[in-house]
Coordinates of C-alpha atoms in Angstrom, one line a residue:
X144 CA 0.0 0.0 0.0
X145 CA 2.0 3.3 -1.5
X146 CA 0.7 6.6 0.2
X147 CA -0.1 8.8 -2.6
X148 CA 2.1 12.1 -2.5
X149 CA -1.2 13.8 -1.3
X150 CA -1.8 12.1 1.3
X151 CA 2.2 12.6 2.6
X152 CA 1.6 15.9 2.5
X153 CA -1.7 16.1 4.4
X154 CA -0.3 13.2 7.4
X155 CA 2.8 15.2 7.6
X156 CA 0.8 18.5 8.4
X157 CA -1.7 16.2 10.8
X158 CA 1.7 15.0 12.5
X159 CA 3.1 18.8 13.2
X160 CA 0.0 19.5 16.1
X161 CA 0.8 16.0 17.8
X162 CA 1.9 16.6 21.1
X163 CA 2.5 13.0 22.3
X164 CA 4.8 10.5 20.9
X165 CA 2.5 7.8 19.1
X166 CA 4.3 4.1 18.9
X167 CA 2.9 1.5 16.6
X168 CA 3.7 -1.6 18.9
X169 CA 4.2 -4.5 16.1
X170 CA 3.6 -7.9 17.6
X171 CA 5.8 -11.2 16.3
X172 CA 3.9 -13.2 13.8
X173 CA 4.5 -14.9 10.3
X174 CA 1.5 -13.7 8.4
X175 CA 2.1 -13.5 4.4
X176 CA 0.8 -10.0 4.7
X177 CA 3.0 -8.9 7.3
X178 CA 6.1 -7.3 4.8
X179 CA 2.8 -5.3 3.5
X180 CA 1.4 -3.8 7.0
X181 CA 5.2 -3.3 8.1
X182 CA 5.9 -1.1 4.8
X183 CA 2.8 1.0 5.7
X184 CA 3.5 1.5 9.2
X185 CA 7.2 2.8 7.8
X186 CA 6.2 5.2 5.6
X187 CA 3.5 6.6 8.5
X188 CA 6.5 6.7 10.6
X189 CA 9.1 8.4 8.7
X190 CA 6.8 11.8 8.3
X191 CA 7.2 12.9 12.1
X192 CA 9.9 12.3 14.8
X193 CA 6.8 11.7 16.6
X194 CA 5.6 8.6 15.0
X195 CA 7.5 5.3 15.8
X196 CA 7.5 1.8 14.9
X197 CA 8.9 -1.1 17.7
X198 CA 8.6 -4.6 17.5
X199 CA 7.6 -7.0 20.1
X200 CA 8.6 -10.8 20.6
X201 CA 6.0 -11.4 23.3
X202 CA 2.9 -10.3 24.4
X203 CA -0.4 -10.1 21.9
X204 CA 0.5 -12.3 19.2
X205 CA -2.1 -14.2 18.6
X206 CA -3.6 -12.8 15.5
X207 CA -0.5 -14.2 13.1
X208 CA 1.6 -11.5 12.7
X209 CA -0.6 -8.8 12.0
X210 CA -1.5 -6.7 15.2
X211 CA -0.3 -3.6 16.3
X212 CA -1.4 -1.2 18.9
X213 CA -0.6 2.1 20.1
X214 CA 0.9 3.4 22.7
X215 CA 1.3 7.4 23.4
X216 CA 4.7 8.4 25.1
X217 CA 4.8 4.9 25.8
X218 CA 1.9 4.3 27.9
X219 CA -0.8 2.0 25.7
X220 CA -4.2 3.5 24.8
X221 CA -6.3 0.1 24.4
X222 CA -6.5 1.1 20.5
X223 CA -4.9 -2.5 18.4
X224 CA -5.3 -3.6 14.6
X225 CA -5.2 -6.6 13.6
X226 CA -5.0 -6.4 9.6
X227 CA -3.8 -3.7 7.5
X228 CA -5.6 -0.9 8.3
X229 CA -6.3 0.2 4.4
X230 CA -9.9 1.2 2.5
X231 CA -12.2 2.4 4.7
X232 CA -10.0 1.9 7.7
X233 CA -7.4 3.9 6.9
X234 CA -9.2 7.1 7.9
X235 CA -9.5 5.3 11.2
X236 CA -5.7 4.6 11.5
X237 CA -5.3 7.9 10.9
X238 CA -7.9 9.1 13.6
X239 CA -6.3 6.6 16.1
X240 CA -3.0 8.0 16.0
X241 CA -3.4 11.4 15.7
X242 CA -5.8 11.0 18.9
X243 CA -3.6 9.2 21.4
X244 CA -1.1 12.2 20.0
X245 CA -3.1 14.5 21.8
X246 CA -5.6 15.7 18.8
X247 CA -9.2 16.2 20.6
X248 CA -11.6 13.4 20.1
X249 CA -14.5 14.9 18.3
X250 CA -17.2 13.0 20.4
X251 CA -20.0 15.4 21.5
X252 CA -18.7 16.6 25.3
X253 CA -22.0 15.1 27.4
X254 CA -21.2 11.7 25.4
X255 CA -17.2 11.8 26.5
X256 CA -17.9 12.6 30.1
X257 CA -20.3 9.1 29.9
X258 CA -17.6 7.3 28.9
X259 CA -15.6 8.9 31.5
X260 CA -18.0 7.8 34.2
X261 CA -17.5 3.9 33.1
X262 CA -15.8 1.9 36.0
X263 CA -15.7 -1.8 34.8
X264 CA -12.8 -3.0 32.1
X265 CA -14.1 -3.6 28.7
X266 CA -12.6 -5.1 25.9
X267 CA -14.2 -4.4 22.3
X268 CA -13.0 -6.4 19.2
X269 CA -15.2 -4.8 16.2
X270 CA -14.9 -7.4 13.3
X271 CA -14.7 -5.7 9.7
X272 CA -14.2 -5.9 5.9
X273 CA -12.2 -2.8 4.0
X274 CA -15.2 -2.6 1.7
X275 CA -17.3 -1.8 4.5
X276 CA -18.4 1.6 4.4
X277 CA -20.6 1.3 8.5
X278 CA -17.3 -0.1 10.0
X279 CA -15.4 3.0 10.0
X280 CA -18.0 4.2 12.4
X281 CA -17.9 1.7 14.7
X282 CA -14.2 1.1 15.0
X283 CA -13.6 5.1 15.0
X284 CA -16.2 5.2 18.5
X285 CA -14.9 2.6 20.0
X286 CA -11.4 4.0 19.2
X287 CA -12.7 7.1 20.8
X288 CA -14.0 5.4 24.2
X289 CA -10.3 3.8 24.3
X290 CA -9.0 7.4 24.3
X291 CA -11.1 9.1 27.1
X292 CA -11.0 6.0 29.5
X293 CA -8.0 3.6 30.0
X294 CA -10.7 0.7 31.1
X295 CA -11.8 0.2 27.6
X296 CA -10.2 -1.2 24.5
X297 CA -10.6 -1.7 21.1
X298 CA -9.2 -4.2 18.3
X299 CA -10.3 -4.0 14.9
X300 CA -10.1 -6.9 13.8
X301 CA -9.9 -7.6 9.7
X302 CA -12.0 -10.3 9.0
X303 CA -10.4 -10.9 5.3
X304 CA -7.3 -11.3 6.8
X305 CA -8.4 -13.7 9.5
X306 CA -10.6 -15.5 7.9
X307 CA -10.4 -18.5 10.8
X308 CA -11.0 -16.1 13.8
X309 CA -14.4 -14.9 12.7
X310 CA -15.5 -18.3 11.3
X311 CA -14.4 -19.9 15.2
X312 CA -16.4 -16.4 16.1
X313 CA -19.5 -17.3 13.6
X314 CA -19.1 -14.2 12.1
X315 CA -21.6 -13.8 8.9
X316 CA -21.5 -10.2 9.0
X317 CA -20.2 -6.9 9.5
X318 CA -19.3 -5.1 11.9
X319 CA -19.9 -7.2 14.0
X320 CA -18.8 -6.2 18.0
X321 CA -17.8 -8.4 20.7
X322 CA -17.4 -7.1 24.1
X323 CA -15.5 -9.4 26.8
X324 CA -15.6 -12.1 24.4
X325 CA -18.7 -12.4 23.7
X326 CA -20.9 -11.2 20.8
X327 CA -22.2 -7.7 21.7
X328 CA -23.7 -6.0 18.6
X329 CA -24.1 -6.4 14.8
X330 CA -24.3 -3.9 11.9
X331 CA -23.7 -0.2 12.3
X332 CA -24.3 1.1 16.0
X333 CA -24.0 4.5 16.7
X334 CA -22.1 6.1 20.2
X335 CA -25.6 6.8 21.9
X336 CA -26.6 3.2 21.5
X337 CA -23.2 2.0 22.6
X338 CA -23.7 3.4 25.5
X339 CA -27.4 2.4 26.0
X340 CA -26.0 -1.2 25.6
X341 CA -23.6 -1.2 28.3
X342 CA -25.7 0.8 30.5
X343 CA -27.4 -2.5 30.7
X344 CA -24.1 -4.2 32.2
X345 CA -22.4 -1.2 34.0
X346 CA -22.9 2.0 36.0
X347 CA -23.1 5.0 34.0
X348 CA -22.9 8.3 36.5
X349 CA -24.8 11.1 35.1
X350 CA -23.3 14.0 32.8
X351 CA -22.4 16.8 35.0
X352 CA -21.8 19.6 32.4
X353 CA -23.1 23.2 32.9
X354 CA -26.8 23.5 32.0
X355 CA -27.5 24.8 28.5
X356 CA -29.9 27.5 29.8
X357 CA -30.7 28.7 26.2
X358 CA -33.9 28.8 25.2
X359 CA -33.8 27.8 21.4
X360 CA -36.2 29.2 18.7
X361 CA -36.1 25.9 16.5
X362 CA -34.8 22.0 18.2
X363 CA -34.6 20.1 15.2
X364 CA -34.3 16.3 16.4
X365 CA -32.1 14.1 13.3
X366 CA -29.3 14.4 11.0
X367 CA -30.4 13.4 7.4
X368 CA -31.4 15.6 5.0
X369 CA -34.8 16.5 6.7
X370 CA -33.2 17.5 9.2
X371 CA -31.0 19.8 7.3
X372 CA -33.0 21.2 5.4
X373 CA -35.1 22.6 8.4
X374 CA -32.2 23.9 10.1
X375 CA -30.6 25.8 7.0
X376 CA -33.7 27.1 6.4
X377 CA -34.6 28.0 10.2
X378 CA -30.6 29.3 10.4
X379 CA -31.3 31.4 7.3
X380 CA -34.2 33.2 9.3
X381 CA -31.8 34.4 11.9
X382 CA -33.6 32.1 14.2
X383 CA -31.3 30.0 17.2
X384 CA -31.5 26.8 16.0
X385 CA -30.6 23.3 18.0
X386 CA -29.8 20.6 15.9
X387 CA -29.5 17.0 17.6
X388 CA -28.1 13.7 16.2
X389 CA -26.8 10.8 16.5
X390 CA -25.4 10.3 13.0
X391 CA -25.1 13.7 10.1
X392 CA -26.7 12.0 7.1
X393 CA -28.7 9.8 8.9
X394 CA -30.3 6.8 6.6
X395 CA -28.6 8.1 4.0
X396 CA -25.0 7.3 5.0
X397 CA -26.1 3.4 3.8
X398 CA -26.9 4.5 0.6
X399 CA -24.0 4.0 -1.8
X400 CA -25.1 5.1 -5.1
X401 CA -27.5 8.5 -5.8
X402 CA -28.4 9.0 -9.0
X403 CA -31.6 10.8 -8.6
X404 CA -30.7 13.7 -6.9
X405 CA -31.7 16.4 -9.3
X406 CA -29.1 18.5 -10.3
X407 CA -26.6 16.4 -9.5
X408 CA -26.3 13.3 -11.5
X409 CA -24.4 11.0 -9.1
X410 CA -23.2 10.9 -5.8
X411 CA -22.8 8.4 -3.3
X412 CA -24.2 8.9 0.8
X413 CA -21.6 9.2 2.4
X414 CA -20.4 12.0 -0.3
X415 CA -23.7 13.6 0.2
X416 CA -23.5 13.4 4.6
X417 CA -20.1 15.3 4.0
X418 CA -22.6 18.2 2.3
X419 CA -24.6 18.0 4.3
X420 CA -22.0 18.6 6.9
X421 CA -20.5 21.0 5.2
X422 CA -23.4 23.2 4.6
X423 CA -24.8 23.0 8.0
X424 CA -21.5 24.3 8.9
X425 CA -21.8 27.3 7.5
X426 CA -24.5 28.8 9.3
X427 CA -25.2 29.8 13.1
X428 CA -26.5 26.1 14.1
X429 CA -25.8 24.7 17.6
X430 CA -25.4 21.0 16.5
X431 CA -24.3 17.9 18.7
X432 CA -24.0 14.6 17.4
X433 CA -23.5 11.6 18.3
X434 CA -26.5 12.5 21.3
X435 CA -29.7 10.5 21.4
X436 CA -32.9 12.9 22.6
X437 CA -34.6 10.7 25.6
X438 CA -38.0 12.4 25.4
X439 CA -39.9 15.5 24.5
X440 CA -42.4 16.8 26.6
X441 CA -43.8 20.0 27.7
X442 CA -42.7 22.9 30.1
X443 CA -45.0 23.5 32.8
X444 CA -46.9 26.8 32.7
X445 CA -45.3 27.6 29.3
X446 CA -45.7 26.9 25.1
X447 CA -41.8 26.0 25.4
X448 CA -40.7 22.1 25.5
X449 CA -38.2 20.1 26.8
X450 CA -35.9 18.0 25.1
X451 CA -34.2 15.2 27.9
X452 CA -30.9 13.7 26.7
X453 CA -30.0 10.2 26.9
X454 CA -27.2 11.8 28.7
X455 CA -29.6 13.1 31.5
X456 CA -29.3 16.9 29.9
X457 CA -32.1 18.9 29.5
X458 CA -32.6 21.6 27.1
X459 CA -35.4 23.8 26.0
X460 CA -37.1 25.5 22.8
X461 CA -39.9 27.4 21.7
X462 CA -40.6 24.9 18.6
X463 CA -39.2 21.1 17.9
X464 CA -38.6 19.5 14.3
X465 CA -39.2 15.5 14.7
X466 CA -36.9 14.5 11.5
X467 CA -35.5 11.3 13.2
X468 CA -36.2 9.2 9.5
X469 CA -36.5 5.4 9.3
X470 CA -34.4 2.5 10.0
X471 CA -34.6 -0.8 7.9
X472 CA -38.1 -2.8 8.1
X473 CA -38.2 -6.1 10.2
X474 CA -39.6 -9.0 8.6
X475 CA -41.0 -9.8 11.9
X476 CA -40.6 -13.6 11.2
X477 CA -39.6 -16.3 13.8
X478 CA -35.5 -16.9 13.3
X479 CA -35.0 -13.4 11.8
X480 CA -33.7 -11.4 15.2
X481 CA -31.7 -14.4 16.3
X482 CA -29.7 -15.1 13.4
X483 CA -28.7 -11.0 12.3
X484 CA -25.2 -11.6 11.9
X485 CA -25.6 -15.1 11.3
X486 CA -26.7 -15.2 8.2
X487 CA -29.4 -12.8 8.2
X488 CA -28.5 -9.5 7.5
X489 CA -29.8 -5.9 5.8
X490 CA -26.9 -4.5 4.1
X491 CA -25.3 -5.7 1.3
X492 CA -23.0 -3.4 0.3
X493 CA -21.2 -4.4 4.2
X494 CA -22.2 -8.0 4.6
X495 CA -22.0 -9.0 0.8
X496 CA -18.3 -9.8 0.6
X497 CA -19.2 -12.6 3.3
X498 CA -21.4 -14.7 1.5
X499 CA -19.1 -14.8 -1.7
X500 CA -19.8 -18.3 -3.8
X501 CA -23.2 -19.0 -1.4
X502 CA -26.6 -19.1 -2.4
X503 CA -28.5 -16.2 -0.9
X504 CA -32.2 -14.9 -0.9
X505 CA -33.4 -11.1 -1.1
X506 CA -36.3 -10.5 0.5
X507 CA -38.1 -7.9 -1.0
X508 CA -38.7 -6.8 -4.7
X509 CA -38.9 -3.2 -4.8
X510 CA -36.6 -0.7 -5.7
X511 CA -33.9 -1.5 -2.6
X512 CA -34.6 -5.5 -3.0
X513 CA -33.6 -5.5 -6.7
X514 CA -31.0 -3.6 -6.4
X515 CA -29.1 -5.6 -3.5
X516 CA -29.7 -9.1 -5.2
X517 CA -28.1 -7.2 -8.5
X518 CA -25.1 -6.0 -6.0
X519 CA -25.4 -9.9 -4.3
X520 CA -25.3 -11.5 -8.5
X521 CA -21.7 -10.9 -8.8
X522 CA -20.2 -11.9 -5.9
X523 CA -22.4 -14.7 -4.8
X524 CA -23.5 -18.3 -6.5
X525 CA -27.3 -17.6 -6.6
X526 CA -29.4 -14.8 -5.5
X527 CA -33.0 -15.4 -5.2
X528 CA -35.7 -12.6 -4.6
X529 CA -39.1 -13.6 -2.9
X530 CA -41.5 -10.9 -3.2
X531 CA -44.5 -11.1 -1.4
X532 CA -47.0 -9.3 -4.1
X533 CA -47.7 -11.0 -7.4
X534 CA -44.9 -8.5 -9.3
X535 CA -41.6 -7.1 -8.2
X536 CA -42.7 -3.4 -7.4
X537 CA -39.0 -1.7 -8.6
X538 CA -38.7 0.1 -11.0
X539 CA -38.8 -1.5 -14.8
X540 CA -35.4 -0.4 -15.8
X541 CA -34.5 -2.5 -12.6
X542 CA -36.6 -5.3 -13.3
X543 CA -35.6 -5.4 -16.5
X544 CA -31.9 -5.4 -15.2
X545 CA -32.9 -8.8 -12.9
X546 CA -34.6 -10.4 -15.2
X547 CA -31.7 -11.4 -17.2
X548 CA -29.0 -11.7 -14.6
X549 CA -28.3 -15.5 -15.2
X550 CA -27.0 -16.5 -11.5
X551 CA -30.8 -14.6 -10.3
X552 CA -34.1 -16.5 -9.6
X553 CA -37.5 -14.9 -8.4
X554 CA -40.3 -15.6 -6.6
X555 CA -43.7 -13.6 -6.7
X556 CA -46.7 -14.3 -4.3
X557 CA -44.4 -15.4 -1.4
X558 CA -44.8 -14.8 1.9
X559 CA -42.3 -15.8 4.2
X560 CA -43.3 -18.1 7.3
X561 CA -39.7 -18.3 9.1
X562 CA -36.2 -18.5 8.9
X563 CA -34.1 -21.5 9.7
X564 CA -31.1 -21.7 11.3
X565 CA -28.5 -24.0 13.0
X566 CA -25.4 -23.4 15.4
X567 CA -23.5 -22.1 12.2
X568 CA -26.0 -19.8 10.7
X569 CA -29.0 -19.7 8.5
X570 CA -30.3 -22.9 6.5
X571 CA -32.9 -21.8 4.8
X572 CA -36.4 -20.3 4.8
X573 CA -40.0 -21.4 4.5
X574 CA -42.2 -19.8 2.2
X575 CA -46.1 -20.0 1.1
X576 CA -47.4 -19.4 -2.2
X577 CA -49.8 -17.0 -1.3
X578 CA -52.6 -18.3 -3.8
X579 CA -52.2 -22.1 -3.1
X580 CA -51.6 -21.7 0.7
X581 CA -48.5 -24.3 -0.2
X582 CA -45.2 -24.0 2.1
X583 CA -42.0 -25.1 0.8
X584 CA -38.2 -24.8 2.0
X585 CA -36.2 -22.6 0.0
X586 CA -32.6 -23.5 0.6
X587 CA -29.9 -20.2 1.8
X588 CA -27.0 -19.3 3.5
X589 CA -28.1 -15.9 3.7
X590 CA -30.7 -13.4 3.8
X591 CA -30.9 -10.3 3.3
X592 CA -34.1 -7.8 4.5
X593 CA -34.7 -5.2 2.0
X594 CA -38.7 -4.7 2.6
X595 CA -38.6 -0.8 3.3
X596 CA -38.4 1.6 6.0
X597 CA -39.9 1.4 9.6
X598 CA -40.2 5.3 11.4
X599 CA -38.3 6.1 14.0
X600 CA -41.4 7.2 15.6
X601 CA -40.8 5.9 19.6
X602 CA -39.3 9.4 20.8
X603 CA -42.4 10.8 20.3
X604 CA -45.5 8.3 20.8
X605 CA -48.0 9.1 22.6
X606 CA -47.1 12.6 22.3
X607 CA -48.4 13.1 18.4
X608 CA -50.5 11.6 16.2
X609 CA -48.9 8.6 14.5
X610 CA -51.0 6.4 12.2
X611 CA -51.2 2.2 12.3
X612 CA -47.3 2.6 10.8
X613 CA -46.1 4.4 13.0
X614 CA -45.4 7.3 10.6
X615 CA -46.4 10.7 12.3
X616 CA -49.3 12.3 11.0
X617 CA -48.7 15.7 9.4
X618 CA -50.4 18.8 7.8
X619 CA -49.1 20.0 4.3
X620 CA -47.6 22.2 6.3
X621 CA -45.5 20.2 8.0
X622 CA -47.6 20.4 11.6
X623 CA -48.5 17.8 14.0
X624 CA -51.5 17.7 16.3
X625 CA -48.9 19.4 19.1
X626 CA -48.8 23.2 18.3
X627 CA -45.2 24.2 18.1
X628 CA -44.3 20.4 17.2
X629 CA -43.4 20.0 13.3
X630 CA -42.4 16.9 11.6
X631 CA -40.9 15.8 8.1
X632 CA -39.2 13.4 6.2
X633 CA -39.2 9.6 6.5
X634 CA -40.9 9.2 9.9
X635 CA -43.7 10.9 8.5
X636 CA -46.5 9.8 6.5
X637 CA -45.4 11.9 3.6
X638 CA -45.4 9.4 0.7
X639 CA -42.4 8.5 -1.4
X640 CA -39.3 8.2 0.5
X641 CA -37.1 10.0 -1.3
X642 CA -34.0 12.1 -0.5
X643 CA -35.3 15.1 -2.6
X644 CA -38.7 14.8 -1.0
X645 CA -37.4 15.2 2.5
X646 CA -35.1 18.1 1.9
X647 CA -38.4 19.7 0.5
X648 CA -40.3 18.4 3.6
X649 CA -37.2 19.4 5.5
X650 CA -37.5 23.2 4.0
X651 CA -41.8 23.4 4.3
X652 CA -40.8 22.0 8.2
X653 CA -38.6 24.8 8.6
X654 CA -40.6 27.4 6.9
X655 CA -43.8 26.7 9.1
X656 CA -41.9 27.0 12.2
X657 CA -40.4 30.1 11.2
X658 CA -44.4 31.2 10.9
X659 CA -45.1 30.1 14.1
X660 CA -42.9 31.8 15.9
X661 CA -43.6 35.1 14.5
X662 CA -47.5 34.8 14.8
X663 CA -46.8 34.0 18.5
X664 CA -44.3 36.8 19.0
X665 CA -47.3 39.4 17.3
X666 CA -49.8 37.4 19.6
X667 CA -47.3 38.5 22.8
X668 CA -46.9 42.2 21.5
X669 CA -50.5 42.7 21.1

């Protein structure tokens, strides 16, 4: 792996604001890819007198000649690779080193001082593929956490490379995260559910920052383009605007090729999160990521509300913008939730790679279903898509595409009964054909969910109108029943989930707010 002259240029001015001196602690093995991950950690080396390689004869060698970790000023941080840390990983390499050199993690402050509060040892290993465009996250958090608190540790852990190690681990997917040993999550996993998941296991003291006394104009709640929208738009009305997050881009980061974005003819999501970043940079906007909002509720004796952090912060604003989107839709089957990451799965673009020469089912024949079995068709043996209505439902040019993929089989007027599974992942599944009531069983190693979008509704139920979907129930304008409570994008019941139609949703949120508040400041002056 040759560092490009660019790149040089751009690690040697990263290296300059190190203030700690950052070892890359190589551990003995005999791995054939070993000459390749020593040459990279050479050239990383040779750009500052503050980088340095060592080797070690003993210690943690287990992974065949392929782990290193870091230490800073020769204390260790808890941050090891095991693989070469190139694709997608490299930016989190980079991250790792220039961190325990004293760079400032960029978690959000009310998320670091969590971290800080954990007293019991844990020991991630985060499981990945270099194609993997959610692993990055994952291993970058986790990375972070080692950082801030000297009790936790993270290995990333190239799956490619180690190909033995995640089949003794039963790993079908990634990333996949084990904590202690044992298997802890699977798929992307952002820093607020981390820490919602070992809150289960450990003692997590409440944030003490200083309260946020502000009293926003505009809290909008999400990070996709919804969600930006209504904040440039709010921002661009000189209003205070709030936005909260747990990931910038939201949905969209999963999406790898946009070609329906009008005016630009094609992107990829995370391209388009960096825009979005980007853009909401440039305006007034108070925005914390990485934060998961607890609840919503009103102030007492006021219009205002309160937003409650998972963090136990509370913060307050005149009006609130619900534009939390969707996550993927569950089948809801018996063996689906047991076997994610063993065999079942809902990205392809991550957990593809795994199933390479196996026979694998799609679930799903719209526009998302045909596309992953054609992603699946050249790396896998077979790829089969059950769709439960009589036709697939994507679009023709799509189904056109399917149709003559030779390695690609499909199934209309299928529902699907169950998934089947043994110690070593999925089997098959059982089908009925929906007009003869039969039930058959349909041979896979793998299957993969692509049946739409569920909303991420929870935060507020009970609190708006949501309809038998979930979706929350809006006015053209954008309104809920709630005065002062706006919603938009994919949680709503908006049709077409598009990326275009919540930024317009996203704008109309942030528009109506902006009316709001100036009818109820005229209301006050009169």
């Amino acid at each position: 792996m040759k560092l490009s002259p660019e790149i040089v240029s751009t690690l040697k001015a990263y290296a300059e604001k190190l203030t700690r001196t950052v070892q890359f602690k190589l551990f003995d093995g005999s791995h054939p890819k070993r000459p390749e991950l020593v040459d990279l950690l050479v050239q990383v080396t040779s750009l500052s007198d503050k980088l340095e390689l060592i080797y070690s004869e003993t210690g943690f060698n287990v992974r065949e000649g392929l782990t290193f970790e870091l230490l800073a000023d020769g204390e260790t941080t808890g941050i090891r690779f095991s693989g070469i840390p190139g694709g997608h990983e490299f930016n989190s390499f980079v991250l790792a080193f220039l961190q325990a050199g004293g760079i400032p993690v960029k978690l959000d402050e009310g998320v670091q001082q969590q971290v800080r509060a954990i007293d019991v040892p844990l020991s991630f290993e985060v499981f990945v593929s270099l194609d993997c465009h959610n692993c990055p996250d994952v291993v970058q958090t986790l990375n972070q956490f080692s950082v801030i608190n000297p009790k936790i540790s993270c290995e990333m852990i190239d799956g490619g490379n180690h190909v033995k190690l995640a089949e003794e681990r039963n790993v079908q997917g990634v990333p996949t995260v084990f904590l202690n040993k044992k298997p802890f999550s699977s798929g992307k996993i952002s820093a607020a559910e981390i820490l919602s998941k070992i809150a289960d296991i450990a003692t997590i003291a409440p944030v003490k920052l200083a309260a946020d006394e502000t009293l926003y104009d505009v809290a909008v709640v999400g990070g996709g383009p919804a969600a930006a929208a209504a904040a440039i738009y709010t921002a661009r009305k000189g209003l205070k605007v709030l936005m909260l997050a747990e990931k910038i881009g939201g949905q969209v980061n999963d999406t790898m090729g946009i070609e329906n974005l009008i005016g630009t003819a094609k992107t990829t999501g995370p391209e388009l999160s960096r825009n979005l970043r980007s853009h909401i940079a440039d305006y007034s906007i108070k925005t914390r990521e990485d934060v998961r909002v607890a609840a919503v509720s009103q102030l007492d004796g006021s219009p205002h509300w309160q937003l409650k952090l998972a963090t136990g912060e509370q913060l307050k604003s005149k009006t609130v913008i619900i534009a939390t989107g969707a996550k993927w839709r569950e089948l809801g089957v018996p063996g689906e939730k047991e076997n994610v990451g063993n065999g079942v799965a809902y990205c392809p673009h991550c957990d593809g790679p795994f199933f390479k020469g196996k026979d694998v089912v799609v679930v799903g024949g719209g526009n998302s279903g045909v596309e992953a079995a054609l992603d699946l068709s050249g790396i896998v043996k077979s790829v089969t898509v059950v769709e439960f209505l009589d036709t697939l439902k994507a679009d023709k040019v799509l189904a056109d595409q399917l149709q003559k993929t030779k390695n690609a089989t499909i199934i209309t007027g299928a529902a699907t009964e169950s998934i089947e599974a043994d110690a070593k992942g999925v089997k098959g599944l059982k089908i009925k054909n929906r007009e003869t009531g039969e039930s058959r069983f349909l041979p896979t190693e793998g299957v993969f969910v692509q049946i739409g979008l569920a909303p991420n509704s929870a935060l507020v139920k009970g609190l708006v109108e949501t309809n038998r979907f979930g979706e929350i129930v809006v006015s053209p304008r954008c309104e809920t029943n709630q005065a002062g409570i706006y919603a938009c994008g994919d949680v709503t019941t908006v049709p077409f989930k598009q990326i275009i139609v919540s930024m317009g949703e996203g704008a109309k949120a942030g528009l109506a707010a902006f009316e709001y508040l100036l009818k109820s400041s005229s209301n006050v002056e009169n």
